[in-house]
mmCIF file of C-alpha atoms in Angstrom:
data_model
loop_
_atom_site.group_PDB
_atom_site.id
_atom_site.type_symbol
_atom_site.label_atom_id
_atom_site.label_comp_id
_atom_site.label_asym_id
_atom_site.label_seq_id
_atom_site.Cartn_x
_atom_site.Cartn_y
_atom_site.Cartn_z
ATOM 1 C CA MET A 1 -11.774 7.951 -20.982
ATOM 2 C CA GLU A 2 -12.775 8.592 -24.551
ATOM 3 C CA THR A 3 -11.630 7.956 -28.100
ATOM 4 C CA ILE A 4 -12.195 9.712 -31.406
ATOM 5 C CA ILE A 5 -13.916 8.075 -34.372
ATOM 6 C CA LYS A 6 -14.002 10.041 -37.649
ATOM 7 C CA GLY A 7 -13.586 13.308 -35.745
ATOM 8 C CA VAL A 8 -16.303 12.525 -33.179
ATOM 9 C CA SER A 9 -15.371 11.988 -29.531
ATOM 10 C CA LYS A 10 -16.950 8.859 -28.036
ATOM 11 C CA PRO A 11 -16.841 7.846 -24.367
ATOM 12 C CA LEU A 12 -15.372 4.463 -23.499
ATOM 13 C CA LEU A 13 -17.909 2.577 -21.447
ATOM 14 C CA LYS A 14 -17.583 0.264 -18.457
ATOM 15 C CA ASN A 15 -14.404 -0.442 -16.470
ATOM 16 C CA GLU A 16 -11.230 1.598 -16.763
ATOM 17 C CA ARG A 17 -8.161 -0.527 -15.994
ATOM 18 C CA LYS A 18 -5.151 0.880 -14.158
ATOM 19 C CA ILE A 19 -1.505 -0.184 -14.138
ATOM 20 C CA GLY A 20 -0.827 -2.421 -11.120
ATOM 21 C CA SER A 21 -4.442 -3.526 -10.803
ATOM 22 C CA GLU A 22 -5.577 -7.101 -11.271
ATOM 23 C CA ALA A 23 -6.724 -8.112 -14.739
ATOM 24 C CA PRO A 24 -10.232 -9.546 -15.005
ATOM 25 C CA ALA A 25 -10.667 -13.131 -16.149
ATOM 26 C CA ILE A 26 -12.801 -13.560 -19.238
ATOM 27 C CA ILE A 27 -13.819 -16.428 -21.482
ATOM 28 C CA LEU A 28 -13.284 -15.741 -25.180
ATOM 29 C CA GLU A 29 -14.205 -17.805 -28.199
ATOM 30 C CA MET A 30 -11.270 -17.932 -30.588
ATOM 31 C CA LEU A 31 -11.651 -18.026 -34.375
ATOM 32 C CA ASN A 32 -10.892 -21.772 -34.316
ATOM 33 C CA GLY A 33 -13.951 -22.318 -32.058
ATOM 34 C CA GLU A 34 -11.920 -22.971 -28.894
ATOM 35 C CA MET A 35 -13.028 -21.306 -25.668
ATOM 36 C CA LYS A 36 -10.145 -19.800 -23.644
ATOM 37 C CA VAL A 37 -10.051 -18.266 -20.188
ATOM 38 C CA ILE A 38 -7.677 -15.320 -20.352
ATOM 39 C CA GLY A 39 -6.667 -12.353 -18.229
ATOM 40 C CA MET A 40 -5.730 -13.859 -14.884
ATOM 41 C CA MET A 41 -2.513 -15.499 -13.639
ATOM 42 C CA ALA A 42 -0.785 -17.483 -16.393
ATOM 43 C CA THR A 43 2.442 -19.317 -17.160
ATOM 44 C CA LYS A 44 3.446 -16.557 -19.603
ATOM 45 C CA VAL A 45 2.918 -12.826 -19.931
ATOM 46 C CA GLN A 46 -0.347 -12.046 -21.745
ATOM 47 C CA VAL A 47 -0.926 -9.329 -24.309
ATOM 48 C CA MET A 48 -4.449 -8.226 -25.187
ATOM 49 C CA ILE A 49 -4.757 -6.165 -28.366
ATOM 50 C CA THR A 50 -8.117 -4.732 -29.414
ATOM 51 C CA LEU A 51 -8.509 -3.395 -32.921
ATOM 52 C CA PRO A 52 -11.536 -1.438 -34.149
ATOM 53 C CA PHE A 53 -11.482 -2.389 -37.837
ATOM 54 C CA GLN A 54 -10.516 -5.363 -39.985
ATOM 55 C CA ASN A 55 -7.628 -3.344 -41.469
ATOM 56 C CA SER A 56 -6.304 -1.952 -38.149
ATOM 57 C CA LEU A 57 -3.442 -4.462 -37.777
ATOM 58 C CA SER A 58 -0.255 -2.803 -39.022
ATOM 59 C CA LYS A 59 2.643 -4.774 -40.481
ATOM 60 C CA GLU A 60 4.887 -3.355 -37.730
ATOM 61 C CA LEU A 61 2.593 -4.604 -34.951
ATOM 62 C CA LEU A 62 2.291 -7.984 -36.660
ATOM 63 C CA ASN A 63 6.113 -8.205 -36.747
ATOM 64 C CA ILE A 64 6.274 -7.642 -32.961
ATOM 65 C CA ILE A 65 3.546 -10.254 -32.398
ATOM 66 C CA GLU A 66 5.452 -12.785 -34.496
ATOM 67 C CA LYS A 67 8.725 -11.982 -32.710
ATOM 68 C CA TYR A 68 7.260 -12.605 -29.217
ATOM 69 C CA GLN A 69 4.538 -15.194 -29.872
ATOM 70 C CA GLU A 70 6.577 -18.055 -28.366
ATOM 71 C CA GLN A 71 7.386 -16.082 -25.193
ATOM 72 C CA ALA A 72 3.942 -14.608 -24.459
ATOM 73 C CA PHE A 73 0.252 -15.336 -24.975
ATOM 74 C CA ILE A 74 -0.759 -12.647 -27.474
ATOM 75 C CA TYR A 75 -4.466 -12.232 -28.202
ATOM 76 C CA LEU A 76 -5.992 -10.163 -31.010
ATOM 77 C CA ILE A 77 -9.584 -9.091 -30.439
ATOM 78 C CA CYS A 78 -11.539 -7.266 -33.138
ATOM 79 C CA SER A 79 -15.190 -6.689 -34.003
ATOM 80 C CA THR A 80 -14.642 -8.324 -37.423
ATOM 81 C CA LYS A 81 -12.191 -10.847 -38.852
ATOM 82 C CA LEU A 82 -8.875 -9.131 -39.599
ATOM 83 C CA GLU A 83 -7.610 -8.748 -43.168
ATOM 84 C CA GLU A 84 -4.126 -9.909 -42.174
ATOM 85 C CA GLU A 85 -3.373 -13.615 -41.805
ATOM 86 C CA VAL A 86 -3.197 -14.228 -38.028
ATOM 87 C CA ASN A 87 -3.044 -17.171 -35.634
ATOM 88 C CA ILE A 88 -6.717 -18.193 -35.293
ATOM 89 C CA GLU A 89 -5.976 -19.941 -31.979
ATOM 90 C CA ASN A 90 -5.308 -16.538 -30.366
ATOM 91 C CA SER A 91 -7.658 -14.314 -32.374
ATOM 92 C CA SER A 92 -11.270 -13.527 -31.604
ATOM 93 C CA VAL A 93 -14.222 -11.481 -32.814
ATOM 94 C CA ASP A 94 -15.925 -12.087 -29.439
ATOM 95 C CA PHE A 95 -15.174 -8.494 -28.427
ATOM 96 C CA VAL A 96 -18.243 -7.103 -26.609
ATOM 97 C CA GLU A 97 -17.805 -8.546 -23.091
ATOM 98 C CA PHE A 98 -14.026 -8.326 -23.347
ATOM 99 C CA SER A 99 -14.108 -4.640 -24.302
ATOM 100 C CA LYS A 100 -16.561 -3.870 -21.483
ATOM 101 C CA LYS A 101 -14.352 -5.576 -18.879
ATOM 102 C CA PHE A 102 -11.189 -3.905 -20.204
ATOM 103 C CA GLY A 103 -12.718 -0.434 -20.534
ATOM 104 C CA VAL A 104 -12.457 -0.123 -24.331
ATOM 105 C CA TYR A 105 -16.121 -0.645 -25.259
ATOM 106 C CA ILE A 106 -17.623 1.921 -27.623
ATOM 107 C CA ASP A 107 -20.797 0.170 -28.796
ATOM 108 C CA GLU A 108 -22.122 -3.206 -30.035
ATOM 109 C CA THR A 109 -20.131 -2.839 -33.273
ATOM 110 C CA LEU A 110 -16.870 -1.232 -32.163
ATOM 111 C CA CYS A 111 -14.096 -1.185 -29.575
ATOM 112 C CA ALA A 112 -11.228 1.230 -29.060
ATOM 113 C CA LYS A 113 -7.721 0.519 -30.327
ATOM 114 C CA SER A 114 -5.778 -0.707 -27.306
ATOM 115 C CA LEU A 115 -2.838 -2.720 -26.000
ATOM 116 C CA PHE A 116 -2.643 -4.321 -22.552
ATOM 117 C CA ILE A 117 0.270 -6.263 -21.084
ATOM 118 C CA ILE A 118 -0.544 -8.506 -18.116
ATOM 119 C CA ASN A 119 2.287 -10.075 -16.109
ATOM 120 C CA LYS A 120 2.346 -13.709 -14.983
ATOM 121 C CA ASP A 121 0.739 -12.678 -11.674
ATOM 122 C CA GLY A 122 -2.307 -11.335 -13.538
ATOM 123 C CA GLN A 123 -1.591 -7.614 -13.063
ATOM 124 C CA PHE A 124 -1.609 -4.875 -15.679
ATOM 125 C CA VAL A 125 1.938 -3.640 -16.314
ATOM 126 C CA TYR A 126 1.278 -1.592 -19.472
ATOM 127 C CA LYS A 127 -1.679 -0.178 -21.328
ATOM 128 C CA GLU A 128 -2.179 2.058 -24.306
ATOM 129 C CA ILE A 129 -5.500 3.245 -25.664
ATOM 130 C CA THR A 130 -5.071 5.438 -28.728
ATOM 131 C CA LYS A 131 -6.688 8.867 -28.631
ATOM 132 C CA ASP A 132 -8.179 8.276 -32.100
ATOM 133 C CA VAL A 133 -9.065 4.826 -33.473
ATOM 134 C CA GLU A 134 -7.002 5.715 -36.571
ATOM 135 C CA ASP A 135 -3.851 6.549 -34.549
ATOM 136 C CA ALA A 136 -0.862 4.215 -34.517
ATOM 137 C CA PHE A 137 0.352 2.571 -31.329
ATOM 138 C CA ASP A 138 3.658 3.622 -29.764
ATOM 139 C CA LEU A 139 5.240 0.357 -30.895
ATOM 140 C CA GLU A 140 8.708 1.179 -29.586
ATOM 141 C CA MET A 141 7.328 1.649 -26.057
ATOM 142 C CA PHE A 142 5.085 -1.422 -26.404
ATOM 143 C CA GLU A 143 7.982 -3.646 -27.459
ATOM 144 C CA THR A 144 10.184 -2.303 -24.643
ATOM 145 C CA LYS A 145 7.472 -2.943 -22.020
ATOM 146 C CA LEU A 146 6.693 -6.386 -23.453
ATOM 147 C CA ASP A 147 10.360 -7.397 -23.373
ATOM 148 C CA GLU A 148 10.655 -6.119 -19.774
ATOM 149 C CA ALA A 149 7.554 -8.053 -18.693
ATOM 150 C CA ILE A 150 8.754 -11.276 -20.335
ATOM 151 C CA HIS A 151 12.213 -11.053 -18.767
ATOM 152 C CA PHE A 152 11.090 -9.813 -15.334
ATOM 153 C CA LYS A 153 12.537 -11.899 -12.510
ATOM 154 C CA LYS A 154 10.712 -11.836 -9.201
ATOM 155 C CA LYS A 155 12.946 -11.040 -6.285
ATOM 156 C CA GLY A 156 12.648 -13.608 -3.532
ATOM 157 C CA HIS A 157 14.524 -13.882 -0.278
ATOM 158 C CA VAL A 158 18.236 -14.609 -0.311
ATOM 159 C CA HIS A 159 19.193 -17.537 1.873
ATOM 160 C CA GLU A 160 21.601 -15.444 3.996
ATOM 161 C CA THR A 161 18.956 -12.768 4.572
ATOM 162 C CA TRP A 162 16.400 -15.367 5.532
ATOM 163 C CA MET A 163 18.842 -16.970 8.028
ATOM 164 C CA GLY A 164 19.567 -13.557 9.551
ATOM 165 C CA ALA A 165 23.268 -13.661 8.622
#
């Protein structure tokens, strides 16, 4: 995988994550100083958003985050503090190890622009890594996939099927 920065193609280093695979657990320090373990099984769907620059958070993406923040754990990870006012309990500049584990590491100062949705079972159900760090996310697809993940109901056995009726 690679991404483009100011017209120059850069390889993304470390692990590439695939849909259906298990998300890695990672400890992140949030902007409020709290340490959180994220990425594995959780009580809500998790969204990991990496942004390369302090001005990379669009108003449209922020609107989606605000719309779903009660229904999902949404984390913003950037190499520098974002210009936009965000929830410091779920925002971090502790991006190096995270970006290596999630396959969006460029170098010690930068990560690719990416979105990951992880279901309650700790599996990747959606990912988007923009081709160029300046590109916009496909927010319509992201919101559709996030809504699907939040409202997904696991199919269990039906009593009659289990009884052999």
